[in-house]
Amino acid sequence: MLTLEKRAQPSRAWSLMTPILAVVLTMIAGGIMFALLGKAPLEAIRTIFWDPIFGEFSFYYRPQILIKAGPLILIAIGLSLGFRAGIWNIGAEGQYIMGAIFGAGVGLAFYPADLWFIFPLMVLAGALGGILWAMIPALLKTKFGTNEILVSLMLVYVAEHILSAVSFGALRNPDGHGFPGSRNFQQYEAASNPEIIAGSGMHWGVITAFIAVIGAYILLNRHILGYQIRLTGQAPRAARFAGVRPNLLITFCLGASGALAGLAGLFEVAGPAGQISIDFNSGYGFTAIIVAFLGRLHPFGILLAGLLMALTYVGGDIAQSNLGLPAAAIQAFQGMLLFFLLGMDMLTNFRVRLKQAEAV
Amino acid sequence: MDLSQIDPILLITSIMVVSTPLLFAAIGEMVVEKAGVLNLGVEGMMIVGAIAGFAIAVESGSVIIGFVGAAVGGAILSLVFGILTQVFLANQVPAGLALTLFGLGLSALIGQPYAGIRPPQSTTLDVPLLSDLPVLGPILFQHDAMVYLSLFLVTATWWVLKHTKTGLIIKAVGENHEAAHALGYKVVKIRLLAIMFGGACAGLGGAYLSLIRVPQWTEGMTAGAGWIALAIVVFASWRPERVLLGAYLFGGIGALQLRLQAAGANIPVEYLSMSPYIVTIVVLVLISARKSNAGTAAPASLGKMFHATN
């Protein structure tokens, strides 16, 4: 009989292996899913994972990967801090939307002025919007002990309705012939977030994501706050004795993830998306949860996981146009990845032993 | 706005219809949590139930078979969560989230050919004389069978938890799984069954949306109903009669804001539409503020991992 034996320490080797194993298993299960949909499984897998990087049109797709990885990494880095300490902000999508609305609102207020400080100001406003939205669950959690999972999630729906209200109302393009949606930032230079090197996909959001990765690594390994986050996650009781103030930690983790999600929203709306519109958000806030776990809540892991998840988005788009694979298949595929990842985690924390069934 | 356009009897009957999906999902999740498991995948199981029920009803031409299929679909999906958390000992929070994310994707995938189709018609109760009663008729005797099933389910859950040995075992597993294990109860098996019950209920709730309330399939049509069901369980302090109250209260807000929209209220539609979510937050705050003095009613082993060492 197989039995599980708890490891005294999580295995480092398995900790590195499990994400890779999970990806492989997801490819197999995904292949079966594609086959059931009547698509050639190997071709679908190749289209998703190979073609964007090495295929014929990779010069076009490679920048796309960076564009999609930027917000995913940025949001996931913020989420990972809280997840490590058992603080579950799952409303990043809402903070992302509010960051975009705040930042875009500031930029549009200056239209058509051409001043150097407009874009930096928008960046600040974007972070602020995300922080304010994340402070609602933080405050309710610290003051009343209200569950942050449900509050942050409910606020996603509220933010979506606010987004639709402003695209039809306050931020609507006055020259837009009545169509919903704001002015396009790509045509307003002082407020736009263009590619820094043409054709690379590299914009300020991607650079901020890289900075966030390094910042989070330093925070977790070199700073007392990072130490407290790790301690709270591993031994909550010990953390309390060590003088960790839970309320401060909750406020910091939610605030930081809100700020990063807000920044991601602003960079997206001023750059690749171009304008505030009812559906400019594309679920990055939720996919980032998968990215955070796939990266094992480690900054560098998240960097790689973000790139991989961006690859499935870009590859999914190609598979959609070339093979007629439904867009939803990629979403199901990403969910499956999280399943396998969580299931495989057992190998990190437990040893599987073959044991003779005891005679009774 | 003309408030007199809102007919109180019509409002009450529509509250019952709007609340039924919430009631199904919430009573199921309450049993799961009573057994000590926190399944955040209600939204995912609901939406899969919605499309499974819809697709099966369309293909078979029978609403009843559709509902059965939805319950089975929800239960199968919840079993994925059950195996992950109970056998593979995964953390319940991310596993529940995974279920929701996967369910949303899977339902959109299955649902593609079904957009814009009308499901088979469902019949409503029609008792001679009783259904024609002036006020009580429409409120009590003119609903579809699922409304009555949901009410029956709440009563049955209350009775089982309160008056049967099965109920005691479920509660024992949820309050202290070590002790229940020591007494010889199969903690993992009981929890898996509870999880599947929750999945089947969520599936029924989702199918009620797509087959009766709307009735149509649209991507992401549950729009947070599963999450509101989770909030209702907290609101209800894990008690079936309060789950009923909570579901009708939350459903009531939803129904009322729809009526206000229809009556042409002077408030922008977006702000009315976000009201159920804001009210949910307010209620959660009120509940948690009250509970911080009086201790919590949550099952003691809720969300904790169980690993039998012997």
XYZ file of C-alpha atoms in Angstrom:
670
model
C 0.000 0.000 0.000
C 1.187 3.520 -0.683
C 1.410 5.766 2.345
C 2.365 9.388 2.792
C 4.953 10.497 5.259
C 5.288 14.162 6.058
C 8.708 15.564 5.316
C 10.335 17.554 8.101
C 11.353 20.106 5.467
C 9.822 20.640 2.042
C 12.052 19.028 -0.529
C 14.042 21.568 -2.553
C 14.511 19.256 -5.488
C 10.801 18.465 -5.767
C 9.990 22.106 -5.248
C 11.865 22.865 -8.468
C 10.637 19.778 -10.276
C 6.909 19.997 -9.599
C 6.156 23.059 -11.775
C 7.924 21.386 -14.702
C 6.090 18.104 -14.084
C 2.803 19.974 -13.837
C 3.414 21.693 -17.179
C 4.189 18.359 -18.825
C 1.086 16.727 -17.343
C -1.041 19.708 -18.427
C 0.299 19.339 -21.960
C -0.759 15.682 -21.949
C -4.196 16.369 -20.445
C -4.559 19.413 -22.695
C -3.655 17.254 -25.695
C -6.448 14.875 -24.752
C -8.838 17.828 -24.417
C -7.809 19.140 -27.852
C -8.250 15.666 -29.324
C -11.766 15.555 -27.878
C -12.422 18.885 -29.575
C -11.403 17.243 -32.831
C -8.044 19.018 -33.212
C -4.746 17.253 -33.808
C -3.278 17.290 -30.287
C 0.416 17.445 -31.184
C -0.130 20.204 -33.677
C -2.142 22.202 -31.122
C 0.546 21.826 -28.465
C 3.241 22.805 -30.947
C 1.248 25.825 -32.087
C 0.808 27.022 -28.522
C 4.249 26.366 -27.075
C 6.636 26.360 -30.028
C 5.391 28.597 -32.812
C 5.326 31.888 -30.861
C 9.039 31.596 -30.090
C 10.524 29.653 -32.976
C 7.838 29.600 -35.652
C 7.842 31.420 -38.971
C 6.230 34.603 -37.638
C 8.015 34.637 -34.291
C 9.383 38.137 -35.007
C 5.799 39.300 -34.520
C 4.847 37.017 -31.651
C 7.918 37.386 -29.434
C 7.152 41.024 -28.525
C 3.565 39.944 -27.850
C 4.819 37.548 -25.195
C 6.556 40.384 -23.351
C 3.485 42.598 -23.636
C 1.311 39.939 -22.032
C 3.916 38.801 -19.503
C 4.436 42.319 -18.125
C 1.086 42.764 -16.345
C 0.944 39.088 -15.335
C 4.341 39.252 -13.611
C 3.635 42.631 -12.054
C 0.341 41.494 -10.518
C 1.613 38.047 -9.517
C 4.609 39.488 -7.666
C 2.255 41.562 -5.524
C -0.114 38.654 -4.905
C 2.723 36.308 -3.959
C 3.686 38.470 -0.967
C 0.240 38.093 0.575
C -0.172 34.447 -0.462
C 3.055 33.609 1.388
C 1.594 35.047 4.591
C -1.870 33.528 4.124
C -3.440 36.821 3.054
C -5.626 36.063 0.068
C -6.113 39.023 -2.221
C -8.011 37.498 -5.113
C -9.454 40.804 -6.298
C -6.406 41.934 -8.265
C -8.620 42.230 -11.341
C -10.571 44.987 -9.578
C -7.434 46.799 -8.444
C -6.118 46.538 -12.001
C -9.281 48.178 -13.351
C -9.281 50.942 -10.736
C -5.600 51.683 -11.361
C -6.367 52.045 -15.045
C -9.345 54.329 -14.396
C -7.428 56.569 -11.971
C -4.377 56.811 -14.205
C -6.374 57.370 -17.366
C -8.527 59.952 -15.573
C -5.450 61.989 -14.643
C -4.052 61.744 -18.167
C -7.331 62.788 -19.792
C -7.708 65.711 -17.390
C -4.586 67.269 -18.958
C -5.685 66.683 -22.549
C -4.398 68.151 -24.838
C -1.528 69.669 -22.819
C 1.947 68.465 -23.702
C 3.860 68.457 -20.426
C 6.658 66.108 -19.376
C 5.157 65.235 -16.010
C 1.788 63.959 -17.260
C 2.834 60.352 -17.718
C 4.725 60.103 -14.373
C 1.671 61.586 -12.683
C -0.541 58.994 -14.347
C 1.744 56.242 -13.078
C 1.380 57.571 -9.537
C -2.382 57.837 -9.910
C -2.549 54.283 -11.251
C -0.699 52.919 -8.237
C -2.865 55.029 -5.946
C -6.075 53.728 -7.534
C -4.943 50.147 -6.979
C -3.890 50.873 -3.395
C -7.184 52.587 -2.529
C -9.198 49.683 -3.929
C -7.047 47.167 -2.016
C -7.303 49.204 1.182
C -11.029 48.451 1.380
C -10.524 44.731 2.139
C -7.403 45.571 4.201
C -9.257 48.027 6.404
C -12.286 45.779 6.812
C -10.013 42.853 7.657
C -7.941 44.717 10.231
C -10.862 46.620 11.811
C -13.607 43.999 11.766
C -11.942 40.739 10.810
C -14.000 40.549 7.599
C -12.899 37.833 5.169
C -10.620 39.485 2.582
C -11.246 36.783 -0.032
C -14.932 37.577 -0.415
C -14.567 41.360 -0.070
C -11.747 41.670 -2.597
C -13.656 39.464 -5.025
C -16.950 41.364 -4.657
C -14.989 44.542 -5.408
C -13.994 43.096 -8.791
C -17.646 43.150 -9.848
C -18.075 46.654 -8.433
C -14.983 47.815 -10.352
C -16.306 46.257 -13.574
C -19.531 48.213 -13.221
C -17.607 51.424 -12.472
C -15.529 50.746 -15.594
C -18.646 50.463 -17.677
C -20.095 53.596 -16.037
C -17.037 55.717 -16.858
C -16.679 54.362 -20.397
C -20.219 55.504 -21.083
C -19.966 58.610 -18.924
C -17.163 60.612 -17.335
C -14.254 59.367 -19.449
C -16.046 58.933 -22.768
C -14.247 60.431 -25.733
C -16.120 63.672 -26.547
C -15.025 63.318 -30.182
C -15.956 59.651 -30.293
C -19.335 60.069 -32.031
C -21.110 58.662 -28.987
C -19.221 55.361 -28.915
C -18.345 54.165 -25.404
C -14.680 54.319 -24.440
C -12.141 57.055 -23.768
C -9.738 58.891 -26.049
C -6.965 56.728 -27.381
C -3.720 57.296 -25.518
C -1.673 56.104 -28.455
C -2.654 59.369 -30.154
C -1.834 61.496 -27.103
C 1.918 61.371 -26.821
C 2.412 63.000 -23.417
C 0.187 60.413 -21.764
C 1.012 57.272 -23.699
C 3.097 54.274 -22.784
C 4.756 53.370 -26.086
C 7.240 50.659 -26.921
C 10.631 51.903 -25.751
C 12.496 50.060 -28.490
C 10.279 49.671 -31.540
C 9.322 46.087 -32.254
C 10.556 44.700 -28.940
C 7.331 44.754 -26.981
C 9.288 46.394 -24.177
C 7.236 49.172 -22.564
C 7.411 50.844 -19.158
C 5.121 48.197 -17.681
C 7.503 45.393 -18.635
C 10.448 47.300 -17.155
C 8.469 47.928 -13.958
C 7.695 44.216 -13.805
C 11.408 43.377 -13.928
C 12.090 45.952 -11.210
C 9.291 44.448 -9.106
C 10.848 40.990 -9.424
C 14.188 42.253 -8.103
C 12.496 44.416 -5.477
C 10.447 41.495 -4.170
C 13.540 39.301 -4.045
C 15.414 41.880 -1.976
C 12.384 42.460 0.248
C 11.922 38.769 0.980
C 15.584 37.972 1.569
C 17.143 41.131 2.934
C 14.425 43.038 4.752
C 12.770 42.467 8.107
C 9.296 42.857 6.558
C 10.036 40.125 4.052
C 11.314 37.926 6.850
C 8.065 38.535 8.758
C 6.009 37.626 5.683
C 7.857 34.334 5.305
C 7.687 33.628 9.023
C 3.932 34.271 9.191
C 3.406 31.870 6.316
C 5.510 29.103 7.786
C 4.689 29.427 11.489
C 1.903 31.880 12.324
C 2.152 31.242 16.076
C 5.884 31.692 16.186
C 5.445 34.884 14.177
C 3.221 36.370 16.842
C 5.810 35.628 19.507
C 8.485 37.156 17.306
C 6.635 40.463 17.434
C 5.026 40.419 13.988
C 2.121 42.839 13.873
C -0.538 41.045 11.786
C -2.459 44.217 10.941
C 0.626 45.924 9.582
C 1.379 42.843 7.499
C -2.179 42.668 6.118
C -2.119 46.350 5.206
C 1.306 46.092 3.601
C 0.595 42.935 1.593
C -2.757 44.118 0.290
C -1.412 47.624 -0.338
C 1.625 46.364 -2.256
C -0.397 43.969 -4.397
C -2.978 46.702 -5.009
C -0.276 49.148 -6.072
C 1.332 46.682 -8.486
C -2.027 45.633 -9.941
C -2.987 49.301 -10.336
C 0.307 50.004 -12.114
C -0.272 47.049 -14.422
C -3.709 48.454 -15.268
C -2.359 51.902 -16.006
C 0.478 50.651 -18.206
C -1.956 48.460 -20.102
C -4.523 51.164 -20.692
C -1.951 53.779 -21.720
C -0.073 51.270 -23.863
C -1.235 48.050 -25.518
C -4.964 48.510 -24.811
C -4.822 52.205 -25.687
C -8.045 53.360 -24.108
C -10.519 52.838 -21.290
C -13.335 50.718 -22.676
C -15.950 48.392 -21.184
C -13.843 45.313 -21.738
C -10.220 46.476 -21.886
C -9.467 44.215 -18.919
C -8.865 40.650 -19.974
C -8.727 38.683 -16.755
C -5.000 39.209 -16.068
C -5.864 39.696 -12.401
C -7.168 36.138 -12.195
C -4.555 34.496 -14.408
C -1.900 36.147 -12.227
C -3.070 33.907 -9.379
C -2.012 30.895 -11.452
C 1.249 32.643 -12.333
C 2.005 33.245 -8.650
C 1.527 29.567 -7.786
C 3.283 28.279 -10.895
C 6.255 30.419 -9.858
C 6.078 28.837 -6.411
C 5.525 32.335 -4.942
C 9.208 33.012 -5.617
C 10.090 36.229 -7.522
C 12.290 34.568 -10.134
C 9.896 31.667 -10.434
C 7.102 34.150 -11.118
C 9.211 35.788 -13.814
C 9.496 32.468 -15.652
C 5.896 31.495 -14.941
C 4.655 34.853 -16.260
C 6.566 34.339 -19.495
C 5.202 30.804 -19.845
C 1.624 31.893 -19.188
C 2.018 34.751 -21.673
C 3.217 32.140 -24.145
C -0.036 30.189 -23.726
C -2.010 33.387 -24.380
C -0.087 34.212 -27.559
C 0.018 30.574 -28.657
C -3.679 30.298 -27.886
C -4.361 33.261 -30.189
C -2.422 31.575 -32.987
C -4.202 28.272 -32.393
C -7.484 30.168 -32.489
C -6.848 31.668 -35.909
C -4.938 28.759 -37.469
C -6.634 25.701 -35.991
C -9.987 27.163 -34.957
C -9.306 26.263 -31.336
C -11.842 28.108 -29.143
C -10.405 30.889 -26.987
C -11.992 29.309 -23.928
C -9.841 26.211 -24.422
C -6.816 28.196 -23.287
C -8.632 29.335 -20.163
C -9.551 25.733 -19.322
C -5.962 24.757 -20.092
C -4.636 27.352 -17.623
C -7.062 26.180 -14.939
C -5.913 22.619 -15.508
C -2.315 23.713 -15.006
C -3.205 25.006 -11.540
C -4.897 21.687 -10.713
C -1.829 19.665 -11.598
C 0.426 22.107 -9.822
C -1.514 21.858 -6.561
C -1.757 18.092 -6.851
C 1.978 17.719 -7.515
C 2.741 19.882 -4.501
C 2.180 16.815 -2.375
C 5.522 15.461 -3.557
C 7.252 18.523 -2.118
C 5.754 18.166 1.332
C 5.329 14.420 1.644
C 7.353 11.339 0.964
C 5.479 8.555 -0.790
C 6.383 5.231 0.784
C 5.466 1.745 -0.245
C 4.248 -0.021 2.864
C 3.007 -3.543 3.452
C -0.600 -3.603 4.555
C -0.524 -4.393 8.251
C -2.220 -7.607 9.289
C -5.051 -6.879 11.691
C -39.366 56.995 -11.561
C -42.701 55.543 -10.708
C -42.536 53.242 -7.711
C -46.176 52.259 -8.114
C -45.054 50.331 -11.180
C -43.505 47.820 -8.799
C -46.172 45.281 -7.970
C -45.429 43.843 -4.517
C -46.790 40.370 -5.316
C -44.825 40.203 -8.528
C -41.776 41.383 -6.587
C -42.117 38.601 -4.018
C -42.541 35.905 -6.654
C -39.575 37.242 -8.582
C -37.504 37.315 -5.398
C -38.196 33.611 -4.983
C -37.075 32.928 -8.536
C -33.956 35.115 -8.319
C -33.014 33.593 -4.952
C -33.371 29.926 -5.865
C -29.930 29.534 -7.534
C -28.324 31.200 -4.521
C -30.271 28.970 -2.168
C -29.183 25.772 -3.924
C -25.521 26.766 -4.004
C -25.479 28.121 -0.451
C -27.158 25.148 1.211
C -24.757 22.797 -0.559
C -21.715 24.817 0.416
C -22.983 25.002 3.992
C -22.951 21.204 4.262
C -19.436 21.124 2.797
C -18.249 23.662 5.344
C -20.050 21.819 8.155
C -17.821 18.866 7.250
C -14.812 21.145 7.660
C -13.998 21.854 4.019
C -13.844 25.314 2.467
C -14.601 24.991 -1.241
C -14.134 28.348 -2.968
C -15.033 26.756 -6.291
C -18.795 27.309 -5.992
C -18.767 29.788 -8.874
C -16.993 27.261 -11.094
C -19.350 24.404 -10.178
C -22.376 26.636 -10.747
C -21.305 27.719 -14.197
C -20.452 24.151 -15.197
C -23.857 23.087 -13.850
C -25.434 25.879 -15.883
C -23.973 24.694 -19.173
C -24.200 20.973 -18.393
C -27.878 21.318 -17.521
C -28.539 23.524 -20.519
C -26.744 21.308 -23.017
C -28.293 18.097 -21.713
C -31.772 19.631 -21.601
C -31.427 20.855 -25.179
C -30.089 17.536 -26.449
C -32.597 15.395 -24.567
C -35.517 17.793 -24.833
C -36.240 17.353 -21.152
C -35.663 19.938 -18.444
C -35.701 17.233 -15.772
C -32.891 15.243 -17.400
C -31.085 18.574 -17.744
C -31.241 19.197 -14.021
C -30.088 15.665 -13.253
C -27.167 16.168 -15.639
C -26.312 19.489 -13.995
C -26.201 17.870 -10.556
C -23.978 15.077 -11.868
C -21.738 17.578 -13.676
C -21.360 19.734 -10.577
C -20.592 16.691 -8.460
C -17.949 15.392 -10.880
C -16.217 18.761 -10.965
C -16.319 19.024 -7.180
C -14.746 15.577 -7.008
C -11.665 17.028 -8.722
C -11.439 19.507 -5.863
C -12.155 16.729 -3.368
C -9.383 14.490 -4.638
C -6.919 17.396 -4.762
C -7.613 18.527 -1.217
C -8.437 15.243 0.512
C -6.156 12.774 -1.245
C -3.370 14.984 -2.554
C -3.616 17.251 0.497
C -3.541 20.496 -1.498
C -4.339 23.812 0.179
C -8.091 24.355 -0.071
C -7.984 28.060 -0.947
C -5.989 27.851 -4.202
C -7.642 24.522 -5.080
C -11.068 26.179 -4.873
C -9.856 29.092 -6.968
C -8.491 26.649 -9.524
C -11.902 25.028 -9.706
C -13.528 28.379 -10.435
C -10.983 29.356 -13.091
C -11.162 25.946 -14.756
C -14.964 25.853 -14.547
C -15.282 29.240 -16.249
C -13.007 28.100 -19.083
C -14.572 24.675 -19.458
C -18.124 26.037 -19.488
C -17.258 28.598 -22.153
C -15.701 25.799 -24.182
C -18.692 23.456 -23.918
C -21.148 26.304 -24.295
C -20.007 27.672 -27.662
C -22.551 25.815 -29.819
C -25.362 26.596 -27.371
C -25.298 30.393 -27.391
C -28.579 31.924 -28.498
C -30.606 28.701 -28.301
C -33.775 28.491 -26.238
C -33.997 25.582 -23.802
C -37.095 23.371 -23.584
C -39.954 24.981 -21.724
C -40.340 24.107 -18.053
C -43.749 23.790 -16.470
C -44.931 25.557 -13.354
C -47.181 24.217 -10.658
C -50.871 24.661 -11.284
C -53.121 23.426 -8.504
C -56.805 24.024 -9.200
C -58.268 26.665 -6.860
C -55.076 27.142 -4.833
C -53.053 28.616 -7.689
C -55.849 31.072 -8.387
C -55.983 32.421 -4.844
C -55.466 36.189 -4.873
C -52.231 36.976 -2.999
C -51.112 33.546 -1.850
C -51.680 31.829 -5.183
C -48.855 33.456 -7.122
C -46.520 33.436 -4.114
C -47.014 29.860 -2.949
C -48.602 27.757 -5.679
C -47.425 28.963 -9.093
C -43.711 28.155 -9.108
C -41.713 25.592 -10.980
C -40.747 22.360 -9.243
C -37.177 23.491 -8.555
C -38.302 26.282 -6.222
C -40.078 23.691 -4.100
C -37.131 21.313 -4.341
C -34.805 24.017 -3.027
C -37.094 24.671 -0.064
C -37.364 20.944 0.567
C -33.581 20.638 0.431
C -33.165 23.317 3.103
C -35.671 21.577 5.364
C -34.078 18.191 4.794
C -30.592 19.565 5.478
C -31.831 21.166 8.695
C -33.447 17.911 9.781
C -30.477 15.714 8.895
C -27.989 17.970 10.658
C -30.128 18.412 13.716
C -31.872 15.080 14.219
C -29.900 12.260 12.632
C -26.710 10.363 13.315
C -25.446 11.267 9.839
C -25.740 14.911 10.830
C -23.781 14.340 14.008
C -21.015 12.560 12.104
C -20.771 15.383 9.551
C -20.535 17.948 12.331
C -18.000 15.870 14.280
C -15.752 15.664 11.229
C -16.053 19.409 10.741
C -15.474 20.376 14.355
C -12.587 18.072 15.184
C -11.322 15.731 12.506
C -8.673 14.164 14.743
C -11.278 13.117 17.290
C -13.683 11.899 14.603
C -10.852 9.854 13.097
C -10.003 8.391 16.502
C -13.627 7.339 16.889
C -13.286 5.383 13.687
C -15.119 7.637 11.237
C -13.698 7.805 7.734
C -12.924 11.532 7.654
C -11.760 11.608 4.038
C -14.703 9.578 2.747
C -17.272 11.663 4.623
C -15.683 14.866 3.392
C -15.607 13.626 -0.199
C -19.321 12.829 -0.010
C -20.070 16.252 1.481
C -18.022 17.932 -1.247
C -19.951 16.036 -3.936
C -23.247 16.989 -2.349
C -22.120 20.614 -2.451
C -21.101 20.234 -6.091
C -24.445 18.713 -7.046
C -26.324 21.542 -5.298
C -24.183 24.201 -6.982
C -24.806 22.462 -10.301
C -28.567 22.590 -9.738
C -28.303 26.280 -8.855
C -26.398 27.005 -12.042
C -28.848 25.034 -14.170
C -31.740 26.922 -12.594
C -30.154 30.094 -13.959
C -29.678 28.825 -17.501
C -32.864 26.720 -17.786
C -35.510 28.668 -15.912
C -34.485 32.077 -14.709
C -32.849 33.566 -17.783
C -33.449 31.049 -19.703
C -30.508 31.049 -22.072
C -26.817 30.246 -22.056
C -24.349 33.125 -21.976
C -20.669 32.925 -21.100
C -19.960 33.806 -17.461
C -23.680 34.074 -16.754
C -23.348 33.241 -13.045
C -21.679 36.670 -12.577
C -20.501 36.095 -9.018
C -23.561 34.219 -7.747
C -21.278 31.457 -6.456
C -19.274 33.957 -4.447
C -22.424 35.504 -3.045
C -23.492 31.976 -2.011
C -20.238 31.705 -0.041
C -21.016 35.009 1.641
C -24.517 33.764 2.487
C -23.042 30.797 4.375
C -20.980 33.202 6.497
C -24.003 35.447 6.932
C -26.052 32.432 8.052
C -23.521 31.410 10.725
C -23.670 27.902 9.219
C -27.359 27.392 10.039
C -29.793 26.121 7.373
C -32.769 28.298 8.347
C -30.569 31.357 8.145
C -29.219 30.231 4.775
C -32.810 30.419 3.552
C -33.186 33.900 5.016
C -29.841 34.990 3.603
C -30.528 33.658 0.118
C -33.916 35.397 -0.045
C -32.419 38.593 1.320
C -29.609 38.663 -1.229
C -31.932 37.495 -3.968
C -34.351 40.203 -2.874
C -31.757 42.903 -3.428
C -31.060 41.490 -6.866
C -34.742 41.335 -7.761
C -35.422 44.800 -6.400
C -32.623 46.441 -8.351
C -33.849 44.737 -11.544
C -37.366 46.086 -10.868
C -35.926 49.558 -10.225
C -34.064 49.399 -13.526
C -37.242 48.349 -15.287
C -39.237 51.094 -13.558
C -36.759 53.636 -14.939
C -35.129 54.803 -11.717
C -33.055 57.952 -11.937
C -29.943 56.069 -10.886
C -27.565 54.934 -13.650
C -27.958 51.238 -14.419
C -24.318 50.516 -13.503
C -24.798 51.723 -9.951
C -27.938 49.664 -9.485
C -26.209 46.594 -10.907
C -23.309 46.858 -8.479
C -25.608 47.149 -5.469
C -25.874 43.390 -4.693
C -22.081 43.178 -4.448
C -21.830 46.248 -2.224
C -24.626 44.994 0.017
C -22.771 41.670 0.296
C -19.683 43.483 1.543
C -21.707 45.569 4.013
C -23.433 42.480 5.378
C -20.114 40.626 5.721
C -18.730 43.557 7.686
C -21.751 43.691 9.988
C -21.541 39.954 10.638
C -17.819 39.964 11.327
C -18.046 43.071 13.513
C -20.680 41.372 15.646
C -18.824 38.096 15.758
C -15.549 39.545 16.998
C -17.085 39.841 20.490
C -19.175 36.681 20.530
C -16.714 34.157 19.123
C -17.173 32.567 15.743
C -19.744 30.022 14.654
C -17.519 28.517 11.979
C -16.753 24.776 12.214
C -13.482 24.472 14.114
C -11.665 22.383 11.480
C -12.850 24.548 8.564
C -10.220 24.708 5.852
C -7.671 22.653 7.769
C -5.865 19.779 6.136
C -6.416 16.287 7.496
C -3.663 13.716 7.213
C -4.139 10.479 9.142
C -0.826 9.380 10.574
C -2.070 6.006 11.734
